[in-house]
Amino acid sequence: MLQLESQIASLEASGEVAEPNTWISRFIVYKPSGKQYVYYRLMRAVRDKEGKLKRKFVRYLGKKNSTEHEQMKKAIARRNKIQQLQRQLKRLMAQGQPQPKRRSKGASTLNSPLTTDDRLLLVQLQQQLTELTGRFEQLEQLVKGGQNLSGESSNYRPRS
C-alpha cells in the first residue's frame, strides 16, 4: 500500500494533473475554399439543473501536438493513472478490513462504520506504528550490542 501511495505522490509531483471528468475534444473548422483546420479544446462534464450531463468548454488547446495540447494529454494520462492506483488502493484496503454488517432499513447512521477515508488513515497509522516499533527494536539491539565489557560505547552514531 505504501508503494501505491508513493507512486500517487510522485505522479502528482511530476506535473499538472487534469481535473476529473475532463477530456480533449477536437473540432474542425471548414473554410469556403475547402480547407479544413482541426483544433483541440479541453471539455468538462457538468450537470445542469435537471441533472442531465452537459459538456462545458474549459480551455482552448490549439492545434494537434501544440505544447498546450501535449501538456494536457500528459496531465490526463497522469490523472487516469492516479485514479487507477487509487482504485487499487481502495480494493487492497477493503480486502484488509472486515466487511461491515448491513443495516436494516431505517437504522440510524449516527454510529455508522468507518468511512473509506477513515480506514485509509487507520491503515496508514497502523503501518507507521509497525515500522516505528521495528526501528525502535533495531535501535535497542544496537545500543545493547554497541557497549563492550568496560561499559564504553562503540562508534555508532544514529542518523540525523
PDB file of C-alpha atoms in Angstrom, residues 25-125:
ATOM      1  CA  SER A  25     -12.265  17.312 -27.802  1.00  0.00           C
ATOM      2  CA  ARG A  26     -11.394  18.179 -31.362  1.00  0.00           C
ATOM      3  CA  PHE A  27     -13.366  20.423 -33.637  1.00  0.00           C
ATOM      4  CA  ILE A  28     -12.994  21.110 -37.322  1.00  0.00           C
ATOM      5  CA  VAL A  29     -13.367  24.489 -38.983  1.00  0.00           C
ATOM      6  CA  TYR A  30     -14.344  24.269 -42.654  1.00  0.00           C
ATOM      7  CA  LYS A  31     -13.361  27.210 -44.858  1.00  0.00           C
ATOM      8  CA  PRO A  32     -15.246  28.175 -48.052  1.00  0.00           C
ATOM      9  CA  SER A  33     -12.086  27.368 -50.005  1.00  0.00           C
ATOM     10  CA  GLY A  34     -12.466  23.732 -48.928  1.00  0.00           C
ATOM     11  CA  LYS A  35      -9.664  23.739 -46.391  1.00  0.00           C
ATOM     12  CA  GLN A  36     -10.173  22.097 -43.010  1.00  0.00           C
ATOM     13  CA  TYR A  37      -8.500  23.205 -39.811  1.00  0.00           C
ATOM     14  CA  VAL A  38      -8.501  20.868 -36.789  1.00  0.00           C
ATOM     15  CA  TYR A  39      -8.265  22.384 -33.307  1.00  0.00           C
ATOM     16  CA  TYR A  40      -8.422  20.930 -29.818  1.00  0.00           C
ATOM     17  CA  ARG A  41     -10.092  22.127 -26.647  1.00  0.00           C
ATOM     18  CA  LEU A  42     -10.462  20.884 -23.093  1.00  0.00           C
ATOM     19  CA  MET A  43     -14.027  19.977 -22.135  1.00  0.00           C
ATOM     20  CA  ARG A  44     -15.690  19.086 -18.824  1.00  0.00           C
ATOM     21  CA  ALA A  45     -18.860  17.179 -17.963  1.00  0.00           C
ATOM     22  CA  VAL A  46     -21.220  19.142 -15.707  1.00  0.00           C
ATOM     23  CA  ARG A  47     -24.790  18.528 -14.606  1.00  0.00           C
ATOM     24  CA  ASP A  48     -27.494  21.087 -15.348  1.00  0.00           C
ATOM     25  CA  LYS A  49     -30.442  21.895 -13.068  1.00  0.00           C
ATOM     26  CA  GLU A  50     -32.365  18.837 -14.266  1.00  0.00           C
ATOM     27  CA  GLY A  51     -29.384  16.573 -13.570  1.00  0.00           C
ATOM     28  CA  LYS A  52     -28.524  15.936 -17.207  1.00  0.00           C
ATOM     29  CA  LEU A  53     -24.869  15.798 -18.227  1.00  0.00           C
ATOM     30  CA  LYS A  54     -23.725  18.698 -20.376  1.00  0.00           C
ATOM     31  CA  ARG A  55     -20.388  19.459 -21.997  1.00  0.00           C
ATOM     32  CA  LYS A  56     -18.717  22.677 -20.956  1.00  0.00           C
ATOM     33  CA  PHE A  57     -15.762  24.355 -22.651  1.00  0.00           C
ATOM     34  CA  VAL A  58     -12.828  24.808 -20.266  1.00  0.00           C
ATOM     35  CA  ARG A  59      -9.830  25.887 -22.310  1.00  0.00           C
ATOM     36  CA  TYR A  60      -8.557  26.202 -25.846  1.00  0.00           C
ATOM     37  CA  LEU A  61      -5.588  23.895 -26.564  1.00  0.00           C
ATOM     38  CA  GLY A  62      -4.713  24.852 -30.135  1.00  0.00           C
ATOM     39  CA  LYS A  63      -3.594  22.613 -32.979  1.00  0.00           C
ATOM     40  CA  LYS A  64      -2.579  18.976 -32.701  1.00  0.00           C
ATOM     41  CA  ASN A  65       0.785  18.500 -30.965  1.00  0.00           C
ATOM     42  CA  SER A  66       0.944  22.111 -29.769  1.00  0.00           C
ATOM     43  CA  THR A  67       2.630  22.467 -26.365  1.00  0.00           C
ATOM     44  CA  GLU A  68      -0.695  23.045 -24.578  1.00  0.00           C
ATOM     45  CA  HIS A  69      -2.264  20.043 -26.322  1.00  0.00           C
ATOM     46  CA  GLU A  70       0.696  17.786 -25.412  1.00  0.00           C
ATOM     47  CA  GLN A  71       0.782  19.016 -21.803  1.00  0.00           C
ATOM     48  CA  MET A  72      -2.929  18.351 -21.378  1.00  0.00           C
ATOM     49  CA  LYS A  73      -2.606  14.855 -22.871  1.00  0.00           C
ATOM     50  CA  LYS A  74       0.105  14.134 -20.276  1.00  0.00           C
ATOM     51  CA  ALA A  75      -1.998  15.685 -17.477  1.00  0.00           C
ATOM     52  CA  ILE A  76      -4.967  13.487 -18.406  1.00  0.00           C
ATOM     53  CA  ALA A  77      -2.723  10.414 -18.558  1.00  0.00           C
ATOM     54  CA  ARG A  78      -1.403  11.274 -15.064  1.00  0.00           C
ATOM     55  CA  ARG A  79      -4.955  11.713 -13.766  1.00  0.00           C
ATOM     56  CA  ASN A  80      -6.041   8.377 -15.224  1.00  0.00           C
ATOM     57  CA  LYS A  81      -3.024   6.579 -13.722  1.00  0.00           C
ATOM     58  CA  ILE A  82      -3.646   8.204 -10.309  1.00  0.00           C
ATOM     59  CA  GLN A  83      -7.315   7.161 -10.431  1.00  0.00           C
ATOM     60  CA  GLN A  84      -6.270   3.601 -11.315  1.00  0.00           C
ATOM     61  CA  LEU A  85      -3.806   3.477  -8.396  1.00  0.00           C
ATOM     62  CA  GLN A  86      -6.426   4.914  -6.019  1.00  0.00           C
ATOM     63  CA  ARG A  87      -8.896   2.196  -7.065  1.00  0.00           C
ATOM     64  CA  GLN A  88      -6.226  -0.461  -6.411  1.00  0.00           C
ATOM     65  CA  LEU A  89      -5.513   1.081  -3.011  1.00  0.00           C
ATOM     66  CA  LYS A  90      -9.206   1.070  -2.081  1.00  0.00           C
ATOM     67  CA  ARG A  91      -9.505  -2.577  -3.170  1.00  0.00           C
ATOM     68  CA  LEU A  92      -6.499  -3.545  -1.038  1.00  0.00           C
ATOM     69  CA  MET A  93      -7.909  -1.669   1.928  1.00  0.00           C
ATOM     70  CA  ALA A  94     -11.287  -3.350   1.511  1.00  0.00           C
ATOM     71  CA  GLN A  95      -9.611  -6.773   1.467  1.00  0.00           C
ATOM     72  CA  GLY A  96      -7.726  -5.999   4.676  1.00  0.00           C
ATOM     73  CA  GLN A  97     -10.816  -4.814   6.552  1.00  0.00           C
ATOM     74  CA  PRO A  98     -13.797  -6.914   7.647  1.00  0.00           C
ATOM     75  CA  GLN A  99     -16.938  -6.183   5.675  1.00  0.00           C
ATOM     76  CA  PRO A 100     -19.396  -4.030   7.649  1.00  0.00           C
ATOM     77  CA  LYS A 101     -22.676  -5.664   8.562  1.00  0.00           C
ATOM     78  CA  ARG A 102     -25.640  -4.444   6.570  1.00  0.00           C
ATOM     79  CA  ARG A 103     -28.102  -2.354   8.497  1.00  0.00           C
ATOM     80  CA  SER A 104     -31.791  -2.855   8.326  1.00  0.00           C
ATOM     81  CA  LYS A 105     -33.882  -0.186   6.646  1.00  0.00           C
ATOM     82  CA  GLY A 106     -34.376   2.842   8.819  1.00  0.00           C
ATOM     83  CA  ALA A 107     -31.348   2.113  11.004  1.00  0.00           C
ATOM     84  CA  SER A 108     -29.582   5.097  12.487  1.00  0.00           C
ATOM     85  CA  THR A 109     -26.480   6.388  10.730  1.00  0.00           C
ATOM     86  CA  LEU A 110     -25.111   8.070  13.843  1.00  0.00           C
ATOM     87  CA  ASN A 111     -22.978   5.052  14.769  1.00  0.00           C
ATOM     88  CA  SER A 112     -22.066   4.120  11.200  1.00  0.00           C
ATOM     89  CA  PRO A 113     -18.834   2.203  10.477  1.00  0.00           C
ATOM     90  CA  LEU A 114     -15.667   3.990   9.403  1.00  0.00           C
ATOM     91  CA  THR A 115     -15.676   5.669   6.023  1.00  0.00           C
ATOM     92  CA  THR A 116     -13.161   4.729   3.339  1.00  0.00           C
ATOM     93  CA  ASP A 117     -11.033   7.775   4.161  1.00  0.00           C
ATOM     94  CA  ASP A 118     -11.063   6.873   7.867  1.00  0.00           C
ATOM     95  CA  ARG A 119      -9.996   3.325   7.045  1.00  0.00           C
ATOM     96  CA  LEU A 120      -7.174   4.603   4.857  1.00  0.00           C
ATOM     97  CA  LEU A 121      -5.909   6.788   7.682  1.00  0.00           C
ATOM     98  CA  LEU A 122      -6.218   3.918  10.165  1.00  0.00           C
ATOM     99  CA  VAL A 123      -4.273   1.531   7.913  1.00  0.00           C
ATOM    100  CA  GLN A 124      -1.572   4.154   7.351  1.00  0.00           C
ATOM    101  CA  LEU A 125      -1.307   4.755  11.084  1.00  0.00           C
TER     102      LEU A 125
END
